[in-house]
Amino acid sequence: MSKEITSRAEDYSQWYNDLVLKGGLADYSAVRGCMVIKPYGFALWENMRDQLDRMFKETGHVNAYFPLFIPKSFLSKEAAHVEGFAKECAVVTHYRLKNDPNGGGVVVDPEAKLEEELIVRPTSETIIWNTYKDWIQSYRDLPILVNQWANVVRWEMRTRLFLRTAEFLWQEGHTAHATREEAITETRKMLDVYAEFVEEYMAVPVIRGVKSESERFAGAEDTYCIEALMQDGKALQAGTSHFLGQNFAKAFDVKFLTKENKLEYVWATSWGVSTRLIGALVMAHSDDQGLILPPKIAPLQVVVVPIYKGDEQKALITEKVNGIMQALKKMGISVKYDDSDNSRPGWKFAEYEMKGVPVRIAIGARDLENNVVEIARRDTKEKTSVSMEGLPEYVKNLLDEIQQNMFNKAKAYRDSHITKVDDWAGFERLLDEKGGFLAAHWDGTAETEEAIKEKTKATIRCIPLGNEAEEGKCILTGKPSTQRVLFARAY
Amino acid sequence: MSKEITSRAEDYSQWYNDLVLKGGLADYSAVRGCMVIKPYGFALWENMRDQLDRMFKETGHVNAYFPLFIPKSFLSKEAAHVEGFAKECAVVTHYRLKNDPNGGGVVVDPEAKLEEELIVRPTSETIIWNTYKDWIQSYRDLPILVNQWANVVRWEMRTRLFLRTAEFLWQEGHTAHATREEAITETRKMLDVYAEFVEEYMAVPVIRGVKSESERFAGAEDTYCIEALMQDGKALQAGTSHFLGQNFAKAFDVKFLTKENKLEYVWATSWGVSTRLIGALVMAHSDDQGLILPPKIAPLQVVVVPIYKGDEQKALITEKVNGIMQALKKMGISVKYDDSDNSRPGWKFAEYEMKGVPVRIAIGARDLENNVVEIARRDTKEKTSVSMEGLPEYVKNLLDEIQQNMFNKAKAYRDSHITKVDDWAGFERLLDEKGGFLAAHWDGTAETEEAIKEKTKATIRCIPLGNEAEEGKCILTGKPSTQRVLFARAY
């Protein structure tokens, strides 16, 4: 099995695929557009999921589970929603196979046709709001703060591992509120939770903003988002939080009795992040030697590799390492001792570099004598000889430092790739030559947004929260504008 | 909302539905046979899932994720497997909807027909073994010890909340081994893990056994199971672990190079438990007042209800309760203080009884004066006045005692419902009058098994592990038999 990785400079897209496949995160599957998440990739997702789940629960949310299938008619109940999701969905039409009377294996049994087709959920607003109708009668039943961890399916034509797959894993929060203000507060709160998670755990800086009308979720009044920047200068939407107004309450007739005894429609939000985040993580940090994973969510934080000749040396080293392992584990650090005889230390070094393990400890016979180990950090590749005295504390601090350094580095790159631009030629040139976010004036119309997208493939990623008012002229049409918005090419 | 529950004596089946619905575990959904798992039910599932997941990881397993869809042709590759699963599956035939040109909402777009239909996984052996083909070359790649938490769909005609639903949540372990012995060891090990979980955490005693040929998993060489007994005398299969031999390796051509450099087919196991366990939990323990949940997996272990007149009393009680809450939480006990003014203490008592919260603490003004609280345990309904000194330790011990008492009670019931029977009239009478497991001789043929099932609806639940050899005559045919097997009517 070749472990060679295409370099970013050579072919960024191939580099990404190489990392995902050879780093052991995911595999292609026999089903078009669907991936297999391999154990190492899934362990990473578990760490991300568990942390997000803690943050959801700390903010008062509970989990529940709703059906995989959505009756076709439900999709149509919200006009914008059906437009957005009908074009890329998996449709269940039958409920049985039978033996082919002509001997061709099994075939669909035409007698087992469903009266109404079922859609494999692309998102669950419709089935959930149909359920909330039964759960909500009075203001006492509100708010409902529910989240669901689930798989969803969108029949994308062009797929890429993690970034865009037909089936993906995600969480979708669906909350119900008595007032518009409360729903908007919830929408913004969850955006902040996402931003905190992506920055503090994934070490990826994000810009919080609101989407333009044409980039809004199908059925939302406002879509808030966090936008991250990848190393190739393209943006990636890392999470969205939607203020749905009363759209779904009206579509599914969900009303509640207020304290004042009036019947009113319920206010809604929904918010989600997905396994796509893993794609963002890979592209934000990794290098030409492999993955670089932030310590806070890395499946394995430390690997220890012994360097020995003969069983006697190995035994001495192993004895020492056992003590180190125990001490590290006691501090809550995940650590693996790779003493397998199947491969040489050099091969192991390359393997754990590929897998992005934050800290590697190597220990040989001479190290034993000197009571030191060699520590290599994955992010900077620096190697240091460190005394075994106080090693656990050293490693703990180093993990914190790596986490912080990864964030700082990504942030420095991101900050140096937000460019104000006021002329069209410059706009096009910057997109091609530098990439990143271009802060430019826009006349506020969907037509101009679409025209810019057609010409350059750049879209409005967001109007940043707390954006400064500034008089200016639209980068394309020259019409008056009151603020800059962020354009970028995006995943 | 009426909270009245049908009694077990009146209508056991309705009693069960009442508990699930009114206890807040699950709801029916708009999709035939699919349920909504409500927050309280899902919190229970999370506790079960997390504990099982820890036990899987402690026994060396890792999680991964495979596609929801299975190409139709995959199902057919293992002959028994397709027979078992083709008759009850959801079939995806199209990947797009479009607006009805006749104005009838959205319809399936006939131009978006899949070349090969996809089956929503009823179980994942086929898609996983198709993947393992790429993962396994040599003995060095073995064993593979992978588990998946997932949703699966089986188009059951008659469904019941948790017990039998079209979509359900489960875990499915799929392991690959170099030898027959190792695979059998794994199969048995996971059966033991299931038995330990169900007995120690769910407080439900189980019998470990092996299925007769006709009750085997479609594609297995041997199916091991754990069987539990419900309060109505019916058995419930609580988990299965399958030794798959080389069947799937042969179907998907998965070979490995042995140490001796020979190509051999890989040996397989699969094992699973599902949200069905929640149905078993409800039926094994609960009473006519509601759920009774074992402390080790209860979403809420302790509820504190204040009894007061006026704000001043409430404030004094709340101050005291805050201290108690802190102390309980410090000991890892989940506790809720229900001081809402919306309902009276009596209503709250009934509500938490319905929800099966193991321990209820009530505290009134006079209790404050006397420095005591009233503690009611859900399992025995005993109430005790307990001093506030040492209360946390008291509660912790009480939770342990409740857990043990629930198991003992269920075990006593189960043990008194295993009956040896040697005549057909007695067999039929016992099934009707007492239920439980009937230990009877069987001639070992599928025909007799089927005939008994037709006559009595009883099936062979299992041949217990470590079963004693005993000469006898088949309960139905009188033909010679070498051991008793366990018959029961079952869920």
Tab-separated table of N, CA, C and O in Angstrom, chain A residues 13-53:
chain	number	residue	atom	x	y	z
A	13	SER	N	-6.681	19.216	-4.712
A	13	SER	CA	-7.833	18.347	-4.593
A	13	SER	C	-7.408	16.888	-4.381
A	13	SER	O	-7.982	16.163	-3.565
A	14	GLN	N	-6.372	16.484	-5.107
A	14	GLN	CA	-5.868	15.117	-4.949
A	14	GLN	C	-5.192	14.945	-3.590
A	14	GLN	O	-5.302	13.893	-2.960
A	15	TRP	N	-4.502	16.020	-3.168
A	15	TRP	CA	-3.897	16.006	-1.818
A	15	TRP	C	-4.952	15.705	-0.768
A	15	TRP	O	-4.775	14.843	0.096
A	16	TYR	N	-6.084	16.386	-0.882
A	16	TYR	CA	-7.172	16.174	0.081
A	16	TYR	C	-7.658	14.719	0.055
A	16	TYR	O	-7.783	14.070	1.096
A	17	ASN	N	-7.917	14.213	-1.130
A	17	ASN	CA	-8.372	12.816	-1.226
A	17	ASN	C	-7.346	11.850	-0.661
A	17	ASN	O	-7.696	10.888	0.019
A	18	ASP	N	-6.080	12.099	-0.967
A	18	ASP	CA	-5.014	11.235	-0.445
A	18	ASP	C	-5.039	11.198	1.078
A	18	ASP	O	-4.930	10.134	1.697
A	19	LEU	N	-5.187	12.391	1.681
A	19	LEU	CA	-5.174	12.440	3.144
A	19	LEU	C	-6.337	11.650	3.730
A	19	LEU	O	-6.185	10.910	4.701
A	20	VAL	N	-7.505	11.845	3.164
A	20	VAL	CA	-8.695	11.184	3.705
A	20	VAL	C	-8.574	9.666	3.563
A	20	VAL	O	-8.855	8.921	4.504
A	21	LEU	N	-8.106	9.230	2.399
A	21	LEU	CA	-8.020	7.787	2.145
A	21	LEU	C	-6.837	7.168	2.882
A	21	LEU	O	-6.981	6.175	3.588
A	22	LYS	N	-5.660	7.750	2.727
A	22	LYS	CA	-4.453	7.143	3.293
A	22	LYS	C	-4.303	7.439	4.778
A	22	LYS	O	-3.624	6.705	5.500
A	23	GLY	N	-4.941	8.510	5.243
A	23	GLY	CA	-4.940	8.780	6.670
A	23	GLY	C	-5.919	7.885	7.418
A	23	GLY	O	-6.007	7.940	8.637
A	24	GLY	N	-6.692	7.097	6.670
A	24	GLY	CA	-7.601	6.144	7.310
A	24	GLY	C	-8.889	6.765	7.823
A	24	GLY	O	-9.536	6.217	8.716
A	25	LEU	N	-9.274	7.893	7.240
A	25	LEU	CA	-10.510	8.526	7.707
A	25	LEU	C	-11.751	7.941	7.044
A	25	LEU	O	-12.758	7.698	7.698
A	26	ALA	N	-11.679	7.738	5.736
A	26	ALA	CA	-12.870	7.254	5.019
A	26	ALA	C	-12.472	6.531	3.751
A	26	ALA	O	-11.321	6.596	3.310
A	27	ASP	N	-13.448	5.849	3.193
A	27	ASP	CA	-13.281	5.086	1.960
A	27	ASP	C	-14.467	5.358	1.051
A	27	ASP	O	-15.541	5.688	1.527
A	28	TYR	N	-14.260	5.160	-0.238
A	28	TYR	CA	-15.401	5.140	-1.141
A	28	TYR	C	-16.195	3.868	-0.855
A	28	TYR	O	-15.673	2.901	-0.296
A	29	SER	N	-17.461	3.855	-1.232
A	29	SER	CA	-18.266	2.649	-1.048
A	29	SER	C	-18.826	2.186	-2.380
A	29	SER	O	-18.656	2.853	-3.397
A	30	ALA	N	-19.510	1.058	-2.330
A	30	ALA	CA	-20.111	0.521	-3.551
A	30	ALA	C	-21.357	1.302	-3.961
A	30	ALA	O	-21.890	1.109	-5.043
A	31	VAL	N	-21.823	2.182	-3.067
A	31	VAL	CA	-23.036	2.937	-3.362
A	31	VAL	C	-22.657	4.346	-3.784
A	31	VAL	O	-21.975	5.059	-3.050
A	32	ARG	N	-23.104	4.712	-4.954
A	32	ARG	CA	-22.753	5.998	-5.528
A	32	ARG	C	-22.913	7.164	-4.545
A	32	ARG	O	-23.985	7.387	-3.998
A	33	GLY	N	-21.820	7.892	-4.308
A	33	GLY	CA	-21.915	9.092	-3.481
A	33	GLY	C	-21.918	8.852	-1.982
A	33	GLY	O	-21.908	9.800	-1.208
A	34	CYS	N	-21.992	7.580	-1.563
A	34	CYS	CA	-21.967	7.281	-0.132
A	34	CYS	C	-20.567	6.854	0.280
A	34	CYS	O	-19.877	6.190	-0.482
A	35	MET	N	-20.153	7.228	1.480
A	35	MET	CA	-18.815	6.854	1.919
A	35	MET	C	-18.874	5.883	3.083
A	35	MET	O	-19.897	5.744	3.745
A	36	VAL	N	-17.762	5.226	3.310
A	36	VAL	CA	-17.573	4.442	4.523
A	36	VAL	C	-16.690	5.281	5.439
A	36	VAL	O	-15.609	5.704	5.029
A	37	ILE	N	-17.152	5.545	6.635
A	37	ILE	CA	-16.298	6.248	7.603
A	37	ILE	C	-15.532	5.179	8.372
A	37	ILE	O	-16.118	4.353	9.065
A	38	LYS	N	-14.214	5.182	8.200
A	38	LYS	CA	-13.382	4.143	8.799
A	38	LYS	C	-13.173	4.393	10.296
A	38	LYS	O	-13.442	5.496	10.781
A	39	PRO	N	-12.730	3.391	11.017
A	39	PRO	CA	-12.627	3.539	12.482
A	39	PRO	C	-11.871	4.791	12.934
A	39	PRO	O	-12.315	5.477	13.859
A	40	TYR	N	-10.766	5.121	12.276
A	40	TYR	CA	-10.008	6.295	12.729
A	40	TYR	C	-10.814	7.576	12.483
A	40	TYR	O	-10.858	8.468	13.336
A	41	GLY	N	-11.450	7.650	11.323
A	41	GLY	CA	-12.293	8.801	11.022
A	41	GLY	C	-13.498	8.867	11.932
A	41	GLY	O	-13.925	9.946	12.366
A	42	PHE	N	-14.033	7.701	12.265
A	42	PHE	CA	-15.210	7.707	13.115
A	42	PHE	C	-14.865	8.090	14.558
A	42	PHE	O	-15.640	8.762	15.230
A	43	ALA	N	-13.683	7.677	15.001
A	43	ALA	CA	-13.245	8.069	16.348
A	43	ALA	C	-13.111	9.589	16.427
A	43	ALA	O	-13.451	10.215	17.443
A	44	LEU	N	-12.634	10.193	15.349
A	44	LEU	CA	-12.540	11.651	15.279
A	44	LEU	C	-13.942	12.267	15.355
A	44	LEU	O	-14.195	13.208	16.115
A	45	TRP	N	-14.864	11.717	14.574
A	45	TRP	CA	-16.248	12.206	14.585
A	45	TRP	C	-16.876	12.027	15.968
A	45	TRP	O	-17.586	12.907	16.455
A	46	GLU	N	-16.597	10.907	16.626
A	46	GLU	CA	-17.129	10.689	17.977
A	46	GLU	C	-16.661	11.782	18.933
A	46	GLU	O	-17.435	12.279	19.750
A	47	ASN	N	-15.390	12.136	18.847
A	47	ASN	CA	-14.876	13.182	19.735
A	47	ASN	C	-15.553	14.520	19.461
A	47	ASN	O	-15.857	15.278	20.383
A	48	MET	N	-15.775	14.796	18.177
A	48	MET	CA	-16.437	16.048	17.814
A	48	MET	C	-17.895	16.018	18.278
A	48	MET	O	-18.399	16.962	18.892
A	49	ARG	N	-18.561	14.916	17.995
A	49	ARG	CA	-19.974	14.742	18.339
A	49	ARG	C	-20.177	14.844	19.858
A	49	ARG	O	-21.065	15.545	20.336
A	50	ASP	N	-19.335	14.148	20.601
A	50	ASP	CA	-19.512	14.133	22.056
A	50	ASP	C	-19.340	15.528	22.652
A	50	ASP	O	-20.052	15.911	23.580
A	51	GLN	N	-18.377	16.272	22.136
A	51	GLN	CA	-18.169	17.619	22.652
A	51	GLN	C	-19.348	18.524	22.286
A	51	GLN	O	-19.859	19.269	23.126
A	52	LEU	N	-19.793	18.448	21.048
A	52	LEU	CA	-20.956	19.247	20.648
A	52	LEU	C	-22.166	18.871	21.489
A	52	LEU	O	-22.916	19.734	21.953
A	53	ASP	N	-22.341	17.568	21.690
A	53	ASP	CA	-23.491	17.105	22.472
A	53	ASP	C	-23.455	17.681	23.892
A	53	ASP	O	-24.483	18.101	24.427
